[in-house]
Amino acid sequence: MSTGAKKRILREYAECQNDPLPGVKINFDEQNMTKWEILMDGPDQSVYAGGHYKLEINFPNEYPFKPPVVSFKTKIYHPNVSNDDKGSMCLGLLRPEEWKPPNKVISVLHLIRNLLIEPNPDDAIELSIANDYKTNRAEFDKTAKDWVKRYAK
Amino acid sequence: MSQPATESQPPPAQPSGHRDMMFCHECHDEWYRDEHGLTCPECGSDFTEIIEEGNDPRDQHMLDHDHDMDDDSSLPDLEAISPAMRPLFAAMHANQSPHQHDHTHDDPEEPDISSLQFRQVGPGRFSVTGTVFRTVSPPGGGGPPQAARAPNAGSGPFGGLTAILTNLIHGGIAGPQNPTQPAQGSQDHQPGQGGQMDEGAGSQPQAGVPGGAPQVHRFTYTAGARLAPRDPNNPGPRLEPVDELNNVLVGLMAAFGEPPDHHHHEHFHGPPPPINPLIQLFAQMLPGSGQFGDAVYSQEALDRIITQLMEQNASSNAPGPASQKDIDSLPRRKVGVEDLGSEGHAECSICMDEVNVGEEVAELPCHHWFHHACIAAWLGEHDTCPHCRKGITKKNDAPANENSRNQAGSGEGAQASTSIPSMPGAFVTGEGSSENPYVISGSPPAHPHNEDGSGNNGSTTRTDAAGAEDSSAGGGIGERLRRGLFGPPR
């Protein structure tokens, strides 16, 4: 990873610290700055309220020319987060073909947080959860809250 | 699918497309009978033979060697049988012809499939029923009688197979769940007529093939397959065992040739099956490559093709690189006071380093500017402005779509990707959300372009959202393929 990229990551971390998102904490390790650990609270207005989610943001060597990789370490019932041990999330600006260098981690964090508030079932990884969300919202809410209790406390 | 070319089937002079090919045992010359007659035009020898399917003296020349080498493993063949017994065996051949599958259709153009049916017989079960007409002409005689020709010479085995495979792959892409039961084949043989044996070649295994026709083979094949979509609930690496298709094919192929461990082995003489080019062909593609032309029969082959498609498509999914020449010739200019944002400073939005007045930057045709090194690294991979996605390549008064399509060279996906500035979900928090307009001072302020990054706040991204809606459902064919086939992205 180039020094330019490292510099940029440092800058971005500083920016995130200066302008913190509500309920978002970043564990930053200067020794390994390409891997951020994020602690995100389920937004109050969402079904994930009360949940505490651990995420990882990994910066590829090509950053900022390639998007960072986001993964949920805490299990979450969400159409846009893969329901496996990876907990991967790949949509919107995180898509390799959508990513552009001026995008910033803080926009990524915004994206994640907004997706918790409002999932995007049309760009889902988990089709059945998306279907649940679209056609049986009550059931979706119930399961999601159940998972919050079970996995995200 | 192309059929393997065989020398023995030149352009059709008769409706059946058959011309007699002659072979000289003396000088190994080959010629058409209707051109030079029965005597060898090369050496004048009379020791010649008509090459027929199922009776190809050229094969025997080769087989002689193979056969001798692993003779201990082979069952007694005609050579070991006393001459007095031969007529008896010949009769058995004619009536039973248990081994004719592997010999009667050396020429894959010859076997004619009159019908192949693929149908689902119940949930998760399907069966394939086929009726195969095989035509064998009596060696030493003239051409095969016209009447003996199978009625449906048009569709070769590959036509039928292709149909089956298409069905299998389309219908059963979810992959058979149960182990398939290959080749529950039952075969009915109608004895051929005119089972003459050419004594000259009678000592060779192949010559035992009876002539006459038609012979009808029927086989059924039953296997289980889960014809249901993949469970999206488990997007992990779990791949459906599409490999089972191999078994399906083995079963199908068993009907065309001798099944590897089928009852035919108990009969005399077993020169190894690979005589049959059809079997050879499928044997080649089954375990190993699993690919033949545009059809695939294994997961690996499918993966390979998808990968290939994605590689071909990658450049169109994300616009291709700009040429080095165009990158080098980007105009440079000094940062002026007017470039500074409202807060009085500006930065290159790629490295996020602050730039000062007087510093040299490279300006794109869309008037966005960056450090030259920074933008060169990006343009070397994508001919788009990081802010507004306009390409830098000249002759691009056309919209960015057109441009990137030209760059991509292959097209289809380019429009999709370039016309989606952001996926739904992205525009909310994307580069231009009203909550967090990322385009700060790094972008030249107040340029007339309405696609300009600095103008790209919440309201203008909305206009893109409509376009994003429909294409986002797709998200580019490569992406859809990838997600459909390999599960969710990492």
XYZ file of C-alpha atoms in Angstrom:
643
model
C 0.000 0.000 0.000
C 1.339 3.312 -1.017
C 2.145 5.993 1.460
C -0.401 8.175 -0.301
C -3.083 5.672 0.464
C -1.995 5.398 4.065
C -2.016 9.122 4.359
C -5.460 9.225 2.978
C -6.725 6.593 5.384
C -5.257 8.544 8.254
C -6.951 11.661 7.003
C -10.208 9.863 6.660
C -9.957 8.545 10.172
C -9.336 12.054 11.421
C -12.340 13.229 9.494
C -14.508 10.529 10.982
C -13.353 11.511 14.429
C -14.065 15.177 13.788
C -17.501 14.479 12.509
C -18.643 11.357 14.283
C -21.815 9.630 13.303
C -24.261 8.996 16.081
C -23.794 5.560 17.556
C -20.700 4.801 15.535
C -17.351 4.103 17.118
C -14.177 3.344 15.216
C -11.393 1.260 16.660
C -8.380 2.329 14.746
C -5.060 0.595 14.970
C -2.178 2.593 13.587
C -0.150 -0.557 13.167
C -2.798 -2.021 10.959
C -4.666 0.899 9.590
C -6.159 -0.969 6.664
C -8.523 -2.769 8.967
C -11.000 -0.735 10.888
C -13.211 -2.180 13.489
C -16.515 -0.387 13.716
C -18.967 -0.579 16.542
C -22.344 0.586 15.370
C -25.471 0.818 17.399
C -28.718 -0.083 15.743
C -30.319 3.274 14.920
C -33.128 4.130 17.253
C -35.707 4.467 14.532
C -34.905 1.055 13.093
C -35.821 -2.488 13.997
C -32.215 -2.931 15.008
C -32.541 -0.446 17.842
C -30.833 -1.751 20.922
C -28.470 -3.914 18.971
C -24.736 -3.411 18.954
C -23.045 -4.415 15.777
C -19.445 -5.081 15.134
C -18.275 -4.452 11.619
C -15.022 -4.534 9.803
C -13.885 -2.244 7.067
C -10.920 -3.533 5.148
C -9.059 -1.301 2.794
C -7.586 -2.995 -0.225
C -4.065 -2.204 -1.270
C -5.430 -0.319 -4.212
C -7.440 1.994 -2.039
C -8.788 4.542 -2.902
C -9.019 3.145 -6.392
C -10.831 0.094 -5.128
C -13.652 0.205 -2.625
C -13.219 -0.790 0.979
C -14.752 -4.092 1.973
C -17.434 -4.038 4.618
C -18.477 -7.013 6.652
C -20.754 -7.502 9.611
C -19.158 -9.518 12.346
C -22.394 -9.566 14.263
C -25.211 -11.582 12.794
C -27.995 -9.410 11.479
C -31.262 -10.132 9.766
C -30.993 -7.761 6.869
C -31.614 -8.117 3.155
C -28.347 -6.438 2.251
C -26.047 -8.344 4.576
C -25.145 -11.866 3.696
C -26.408 -14.345 6.206
C -23.216 -16.334 6.543
C -20.015 -16.131 8.476
C -18.803 -13.374 6.192
C -21.632 -10.965 6.769
C -20.622 -9.254 3.602
C -22.239 -6.231 2.188
C -21.835 -5.190 -1.383
C -24.093 -2.604 -2.787
C -24.241 0.958 -3.844
C -20.926 2.692 -3.768
C -19.286 -0.411 -2.339
C -19.643 -2.171 -5.645
C -16.318 -2.240 -7.441
C -17.835 -0.800 -10.578
C -19.597 1.915 -8.639
C -16.741 2.992 -6.500
C -14.844 6.152 -7.268
C -11.879 7.542 -5.437
C -13.563 10.641 -4.044
C -15.904 8.416 -2.070
C -14.929 8.311 1.551
C -15.214 5.970 4.445
C -17.543 8.367 6.100
C -19.946 8.000 3.191
C -19.610 4.255 3.587
C -20.529 4.546 7.234
C -23.469 6.711 6.298
C -24.528 4.154 3.762
C -24.414 1.360 6.299
C -26.282 3.301 8.891
C -28.972 4.366 6.457
C -29.352 0.808 5.315
C -30.035 -0.206 8.872
C -32.751 2.379 9.019
C -34.071 1.553 5.598
C -32.966 -1.701 3.981
C -32.821 -1.842 0.241
C -34.627 -5.024 -0.746
C -34.206 -4.334 -4.447
C -30.484 -4.726 -4.220
C -30.481 -7.563 -1.787
C -27.985 -10.268 -1.130
C -30.484 -12.255 0.861
C -33.417 -12.651 -1.430
C -35.637 -14.407 1.041
C -35.090 -11.757 3.648
C -35.773 -9.134 1.025
C -38.954 -10.906 0.119
C -39.895 -11.035 3.741
C -39.226 -7.354 4.033
C -41.303 -6.488 1.014
C -44.266 -8.770 1.447
C -44.458 -9.539 5.111
C -43.114 -6.606 6.946
C -44.514 -7.621 10.306
C -42.783 -10.946 10.090
C -39.579 -9.281 8.993
C -39.654 -6.871 11.893
C -40.304 -9.672 14.309
C -37.443 -11.812 13.061
C -35.078 -8.868 12.891
C -35.853 -7.883 16.459
C -35.542 -11.456 17.532
C -32.093 -11.587 16.019
C -31.152 -8.379 17.758
C -31.965 -10.039 21.075
C -30.240 -13.215 20.151
C -27.052 -11.982 18.523
C -26.591 -8.252 18.927
C -26.996 -7.598 22.623
C -22.441 -28.197 -32.175
C -20.220 -29.387 -34.927
C -19.912 -32.967 -35.754
C -16.520 -34.433 -36.025
C -15.530 -34.655 -39.587
C -15.009 -38.100 -40.916
C -13.390 -39.007 -44.085
C -15.826 -41.620 -45.000
C -18.759 -39.321 -45.459
C -18.225 -36.963 -48.324
C -20.989 -34.774 -49.747
C -24.156 -36.694 -50.323
C -24.666 -38.078 -53.739
C -27.571 -40.099 -52.541
C -30.202 -38.914 -50.193
C -28.532 -40.816 -47.447
C -25.359 -38.915 -48.088
C -23.350 -42.048 -48.568
C -20.592 -42.830 -50.984
C -18.698 -46.002 -50.764
C -15.154 -45.540 -49.717
C -12.631 -48.143 -50.687
C -9.531 -49.198 -48.858
C -6.608 -51.120 -50.280
C -4.999 -53.572 -47.921
C -1.867 -53.616 -50.016
C -0.949 -50.006 -50.253
C -3.450 -48.531 -47.757
C -4.772 -46.233 -50.392
C -8.294 -44.899 -50.138
C -10.674 -43.876 -52.879
C -14.301 -43.587 -53.733
C -15.822 -46.624 -55.223
C -17.914 -44.714 -57.689
C -14.816 -43.084 -59.070
C -12.354 -45.914 -59.369
C -14.293 -49.090 -58.792
C -13.291 -51.991 -56.621
C -9.716 -52.331 -57.752
C -7.074 -50.205 -56.212
C -6.196 -47.406 -58.641
C -2.821 -47.064 -56.996
C -1.357 -50.536 -56.993
C -3.959 -52.480 -58.911
C -4.512 -54.870 -56.093
C -7.739 -56.711 -55.649
C -7.260 -57.012 -51.946
C -9.549 -54.137 -51.205
C -12.445 -53.535 -49.006
C -15.337 -51.168 -48.740
C -15.078 -49.006 -45.720
C -18.284 -49.096 -43.823
C -19.304 -47.817 -40.501
C -18.664 -50.698 -38.234
C -16.198 -52.088 -40.650
C -13.311 -49.829 -41.077
C -10.229 -51.737 -42.083
C -8.106 -48.743 -41.254
C -9.117 -49.057 -37.634
C -8.208 -52.687 -37.684
C -4.753 -51.898 -38.789
C -4.353 -49.766 -35.779
C -6.214 -52.099 -33.520
C -3.995 -54.953 -34.421
C -1.309 -53.410 -32.356
C -3.309 -52.309 -29.388
C -5.125 -55.492 -29.325
C -2.101 -57.645 -29.210
C -0.562 -55.733 -26.422
C -3.254 -56.127 -23.844
C -4.652 -59.299 -25.092
C -4.662 -61.028 -21.741
C -7.260 -58.672 -20.505
C -9.539 -59.172 -23.411
C -12.110 -61.821 -23.778
C -11.695 -64.499 -26.369
C -12.121 -63.045 -29.744
C -12.757 -64.482 -33.122
C -9.149 -65.180 -33.713
C -9.203 -67.735 -30.956
C -12.184 -69.453 -32.352
C -11.747 -72.306 -34.672
C -12.725 -71.587 -38.216
C -15.482 -74.120 -37.989
C -17.110 -72.199 -35.236
C -17.060 -68.937 -37.026
C -20.310 -69.251 -38.848
C -21.938 -69.969 -35.547
C -20.559 -66.891 -34.040
C -21.478 -64.986 -37.043
C -25.019 -66.092 -36.555
C -24.912 -65.072 -32.952
C -23.677 -61.744 -33.971
C -26.432 -61.354 -36.396
C -29.086 -62.246 -33.927
C -27.750 -60.841 -30.773
C -25.146 -58.382 -31.794
C -24.417 -57.503 -28.228
C -21.383 -55.554 -29.044
C -22.691 -53.653 -31.933
C -23.131 -50.492 -29.965
C -19.533 -49.832 -29.897
C -18.898 -50.740 -33.435
C -21.868 -49.956 -35.515
C -21.484 -46.267 -35.328
C -17.869 -45.563 -35.758
C -19.057 -42.762 -37.829
C -20.979 -40.445 -35.612
C -22.868 -39.127 -38.569
C -24.453 -42.409 -39.112
C -26.469 -43.297 -36.084
C -29.782 -41.746 -36.436
C -31.881 -40.886 -33.515
C -35.481 -40.953 -34.379
C -36.684 -39.638 -31.123
C -35.430 -38.567 -27.783
C -37.787 -37.583 -25.107
C -37.007 -35.781 -21.984
C -39.780 -35.415 -19.535
C -40.339 -34.988 -15.904
C -42.086 -37.950 -14.490
C -42.640 -36.623 -11.044
C -41.226 -34.195 -8.622
C -37.522 -34.467 -8.864
C -37.593 -37.262 -11.347
C -37.119 -37.171 -15.043
C -36.666 -39.737 -17.648
C -35.174 -39.771 -21.034
C -36.472 -42.152 -23.595
C -34.967 -42.492 -26.952
C -35.317 -44.677 -29.933
C -32.193 -45.083 -31.906
C -32.061 -46.477 -35.377
C -28.745 -47.818 -36.357
C -27.963 -48.627 -39.886
C -25.330 -51.088 -40.773
C -24.679 -52.135 -44.291
C -23.466 -55.552 -45.187
C -19.768 -55.488 -45.782
C -18.697 -56.516 -49.177
C -22.048 -55.678 -50.623
C -22.920 -52.482 -52.308
C -24.039 -49.457 -50.451
C -26.636 -49.913 -47.797
C -30.102 -50.385 -49.091
C -31.985 -47.189 -49.149
C -34.854 -48.644 -47.290
C -32.571 -49.524 -44.486
C -31.781 -45.947 -43.832
C -33.280 -44.550 -40.750
C -36.183 -42.356 -41.507
C -34.944 -39.403 -39.619
C -31.463 -38.865 -40.834
C -31.537 -35.193 -40.207
C -30.973 -35.047 -36.519
C -27.756 -36.596 -35.517
C -27.090 -37.736 -32.016
C -25.728 -34.387 -31.140
C -28.895 -32.615 -32.040
C -30.864 -34.747 -29.692
C -28.254 -34.590 -27.030
C -27.990 -30.916 -27.244
C -31.671 -30.668 -26.650
C -31.419 -32.926 -23.666
C -28.522 -31.059 -22.257
C -30.222 -27.794 -22.727
C -33.158 -29.134 -20.853
C -31.009 -30.548 -18.161
C -29.033 -27.446 -17.716
C -31.992 -25.166 -17.808
C -34.340 -27.261 -15.842
C -31.906 -28.804 -13.499
C -29.410 -26.106 -12.958
C -30.193 -26.377 -9.331
C -28.344 -29.587 -9.563
C -29.546 -33.060 -8.960
C -29.862 -33.679 -5.317
C -30.001 -37.387 -5.336
C -27.292 -39.447 -6.780
C -28.235 -40.222 -10.246
C -28.700 -43.738 -11.294
C -26.931 -43.936 -14.541
C -28.087 -46.055 -17.313
C -30.949 -48.101 -16.318
C -30.809 -48.971 -19.888
C -32.782 -51.554 -21.586
C -32.049 -52.212 -25.127
C -33.976 -54.011 -27.720
C -32.239 -55.199 -30.743
C -33.855 -56.091 -33.909
C -31.606 -58.425 -35.687
C -30.122 -57.036 -38.759
C -30.711 -58.666 -42.029
C -28.041 -59.861 -44.326
C -25.513 -60.486 -41.606
C -22.803 -61.382 -44.004
C -19.328 -61.583 -42.745
C -16.429 -60.692 -44.794
C -14.070 -63.522 -44.206
C -11.086 -61.439 -45.153
C -11.621 -59.290 -42.164
C -13.418 -61.855 -40.163
C -10.487 -62.465 -37.953
C -10.745 -58.949 -36.775
C -13.060 -58.156 -33.995
C -14.870 -55.473 -35.798
C -15.784 -57.553 -38.702
C -18.142 -59.486 -36.565
C -20.620 -56.729 -36.906
C -23.655 -57.852 -38.703
C -24.890 -55.876 -41.579
C -28.372 -54.916 -42.411
C -30.649 -52.498 -40.843
C -32.442 -50.947 -39.245
C -31.582 -51.950 -35.808
C -33.497 -50.282 -33.092
C -32.084 -49.595 -29.704
C -34.299 -48.286 -27.033
C -33.144 -47.056 -23.744
C -34.604 -45.261 -20.870
C -32.773 -43.290 -18.359
C -34.010 -42.267 -15.009
C -32.399 -40.007 -12.544
C -33.310 -37.749 -9.746
C -32.815 -34.067 -9.897
C -34.066 -31.313 -7.742
C -35.687 -28.983 -10.190
C -36.030 -26.135 -7.792
C -34.250 -22.867 -7.358
C -31.315 -22.653 -5.102
C -31.997 -21.654 -1.578
C -31.003 -18.037 -1.266
C -31.037 -18.407 2.479
C -27.728 -20.098 2.435
C -25.545 -18.033 0.247
C -22.363 -19.551 1.486
C -19.926 -21.421 -0.641
C -22.283 -24.321 -0.868
C -22.605 -25.145 -4.516
C -25.193 -27.413 -5.868
C -23.688 -30.598 -7.146
C -24.132 -29.771 -10.755
C -21.376 -32.258 -11.287
C -24.019 -34.879 -11.173
C -24.657 -33.936 -14.736
C -21.691 -36.093 -15.457
C -23.547 -39.053 -14.228
C -26.522 -38.101 -16.259
C -24.367 -37.933 -19.304
C -22.649 -41.156 -18.561
C -26.059 -42.682 -18.366
C -27.100 -41.165 -21.603
C -23.945 -42.096 -23.327
C -24.238 -45.605 -22.108
C -27.163 -45.910 -24.394
C -25.071 -44.934 -27.354
C -22.166 -47.089 -26.654
C -21.189 -49.830 -24.425
C -21.647 -48.872 -20.820
C -18.398 -49.204 -18.992
C -19.494 -51.960 -16.717
C -22.511 -53.251 -18.414
C -23.539 -56.774 -19.131
C -22.094 -56.677 -22.589
C -18.745 -57.487 -21.223
C -19.599 -61.070 -20.776
C -19.642 -61.459 -24.478
C -16.662 -62.377 -26.404
C -14.040 -60.034 -27.686
C -13.751 -56.707 -26.158
C -11.378 -54.419 -27.854
C -11.426 -51.357 -25.713
C -14.350 -49.084 -26.394
C -12.513 -46.021 -27.622
C -13.065 -47.148 -31.130
C -16.226 -45.208 -31.014
C -15.455 -41.607 -31.639
C -18.708 -40.609 -30.065
C -17.772 -42.223 -26.813
C -14.303 -40.902 -27.139
C -15.632 -37.469 -27.585
C -17.782 -37.629 -24.526
C -15.183 -39.406 -22.522
C -12.902 -36.529 -23.260
C -15.296 -33.936 -22.176
C -16.876 -35.646 -19.246
C -14.408 -35.765 -16.431
C -11.790 -33.432 -17.671
C -12.758 -30.390 -19.501
C -16.467 -30.941 -19.399
C -16.880 -28.557 -22.180
C -17.727 -28.930 -25.770
C -18.244 -25.878 -27.843
C -20.739 -23.718 -26.078
C -22.148 -26.467 -23.938
C -20.749 -27.336 -20.568
C -21.253 -30.391 -18.486
C -19.434 -29.696 -15.289
C -19.179 -27.061 -12.687
C -15.584 -26.340 -13.530
C -16.360 -25.781 -17.141
C -19.259 -23.573 -16.231
C -17.085 -21.614 -13.876
C -14.520 -21.238 -16.550
C -17.001 -19.898 -19.020
C -18.510 -17.531 -16.521
C -15.106 -16.303 -15.562
C -14.312 -15.819 -19.182
C -17.526 -13.943 -19.722
C -16.884 -11.789 -16.738
C -13.394 -11.035 -17.828
C -14.649 -10.096 -21.225
C -17.313 -8.064 -19.594
C -15.289 -6.527 -16.854
C -14.139 -3.701 -18.986
C -17.665 -2.857 -19.919
C -19.008 -3.203 -16.446
C -16.543 -0.662 -15.311
C -15.397 1.542 -18.139
C -12.121 0.599 -19.670
C -8.912 2.459 -19.223
C -8.074 5.666 -20.919
C -5.147 5.611 -23.255
C -1.806 6.642 -21.874
C -1.606 9.261 -24.564
C -4.804 10.894 -23.470
C -3.737 10.756 -19.870
C -0.392 12.323 -20.636
C -1.935 15.039 -22.686
C -4.304 16.196 -20.013
C -3.912 19.915 -19.696
C -2.072 21.095 -16.599
C -2.786 24.281 -14.878
C -2.015 26.030 -11.687
C -4.522 26.068 -8.914
C -5.968 29.529 -8.627
C -7.713 31.316 -5.858
C -10.997 30.675 -7.554
C -10.419 26.944 -7.135
C -10.457 27.204 -3.419
C -13.658 26.255 -1.739
C -15.702 28.405 0.449
C -13.479 27.565 3.369
C -10.468 28.806 1.549
C -8.720 25.568 0.892
C -8.905 22.840 -1.686
C -7.768 19.280 -1.912
C -7.213 16.627 -4.492
C -10.150 14.383 -3.932
C -8.155 11.262 -4.688
C -5.300 11.543 -2.246
C -7.167 14.061 -0.134
C -4.032 16.101 0.169
C -4.574 19.774 0.392
C -3.497 21.757 -2.633
C -2.270 25.278 -2.482
C -2.648 28.095 -4.870
C -0.050 27.839 -7.569
C 0.258 24.086 -7.368
C 0.020 22.305 -10.662
C -2.898 20.002 -11.288
C -4.293 18.190 -14.285
C -7.670 19.197 -15.553
C -10.090 16.837 -17.213
C -12.335 17.854 -20.094
C -15.139 18.109 -17.568
C -13.004 20.666 -15.706
C -12.579 18.572 -12.612
C -9.006 18.630 -11.552
C -6.691 16.381 -9.567
C -3.041 15.782 -9.015
C -1.803 14.401 -12.244
C -0.306 11.351 -10.602
C -3.531 10.680 -8.756
C -5.838 10.956 -11.713
C -3.427 9.090 -13.953
C -3.607 6.100 -11.648
C -7.371 6.125 -11.833
C -7.663 6.802 -15.540
C -5.266 3.992 -16.198
C -8.053 1.717 -15.112
C -11.234 3.615 -15.814
C -11.813 6.293 -18.343
C -14.156 8.236 -16.150
C -13.936 11.335 -14.136
C -14.073 10.249 -10.505
C -16.593 12.956 -9.901
C -18.908 13.001 -12.846
C -17.870 9.879 -14.733
C -17.237 11.672 -17.971
C -14.470 10.099 -19.957
C -11.406 11.983 -21.032
C -11.042 10.326 -24.382
C -11.374 12.719 -27.253
C -14.173 12.614 -29.825
C -16.422 12.448 -26.858
C -18.830 15.174 -27.420
C -21.072 12.202 -27.124
C -22.325 11.442 -23.675
C -20.154 9.553 -21.277
C -22.120 6.436 -22.022
C -21.078 6.391 -25.595
C -17.587 7.153 -24.700
C -17.148 4.479 -22.176
C -18.792 2.077 -24.511
C -16.178 2.832 -27.065
C -13.555 2.384 -24.478
C -14.957 -0.829 -23.298
C -15.037 -2.096 -26.793
C -17.503 -4.791 -25.983
C -20.341 -2.807 -24.965
C -23.415 -4.248 -23.475
C -22.792 -3.710 -19.819
C -21.206 -0.333 -20.270
C -24.418 1.473 -20.505
C -25.743 -0.181 -17.447
C -22.822 0.709 -15.327
C -22.232 4.186 -16.532
C -25.849 5.090 -16.458
C -26.076 4.117 -12.825
C -24.367 6.829 -10.969
C -25.297 5.067 -7.812
C -27.360 2.195 -6.628
C -30.418 2.880 -4.619
C -29.213 2.995 -1.126
C -26.060 4.577 -2.322
C -27.458 7.872 -3.317
C -28.817 8.373 0.118
C -25.388 8.464 1.542
C -23.372 8.507 -1.577
C -20.969 11.133 -2.601
C -23.606 13.719 -2.866
C -26.104 13.318 -0.105
C -27.417 16.516 1.286
C -26.447 15.329 4.681
C -22.879 14.898 3.731
C -21.873 16.469 0.491
C -18.540 14.843 0.051
C -17.511 17.076 -2.745
C -15.865 19.731 -0.800
C -13.283 22.100 -1.921
C -11.510 19.451 -3.931
C -13.806 20.016 -6.801
C -13.810 23.158 -8.810
C -16.652 25.244 -7.596
C -19.471 26.540 -9.704
C -18.738 25.052 -13.037
C -21.413 25.248 -15.637
C -21.705 21.481 -15.951
C -24.741 20.279 -14.234
C -23.211 16.902 -13.825
C -20.511 18.610 -11.986
C -19.593 16.948 -8.765
C -20.045 20.060 -6.756
C -23.594 20.360 -7.945
C -24.162 16.776 -7.164
C -26.045 17.198 -3.985
C -29.100 15.356 -2.841
C -31.472 16.920 -5.272
C -29.559 16.158 -8.396
C -28.812 12.643 -7.429
C -32.519 12.086 -7.232
C -32.743 12.536 -10.930
C -30.320 9.731 -11.309
C -32.246 7.588 -8.971
C -34.938 6.844 -11.484
C -32.401 5.565 -13.912
C -30.752 3.676 -11.176
C -33.923 1.919 -10.234
C -34.372 -0.254 -13.259
C -30.788 -1.053 -13.890
C -30.040 -1.646 -10.277
C -32.360 -4.586 -10.314
C -29.951 -5.959 -12.810
C -26.765 -4.369 -11.765
C -24.935 -5.471 -14.851
C -25.014 -8.906 -16.316
C -21.675 -9.877 -14.930
C -22.699 -9.028 -11.457
C -25.971 -10.842 -11.778
C -24.284 -13.872 -13.157
C -21.748 -13.818 -10.453
C -24.247 -13.446 -7.702
C -26.557 -15.962 -9.219
C -23.908 -18.545 -9.653
C -21.444 -17.980 -6.943
C -23.569 -16.678 -4.202
C -23.268 -13.325 -2.653
C -20.221 -11.267 -3.150
C -17.552 -11.349 -0.604
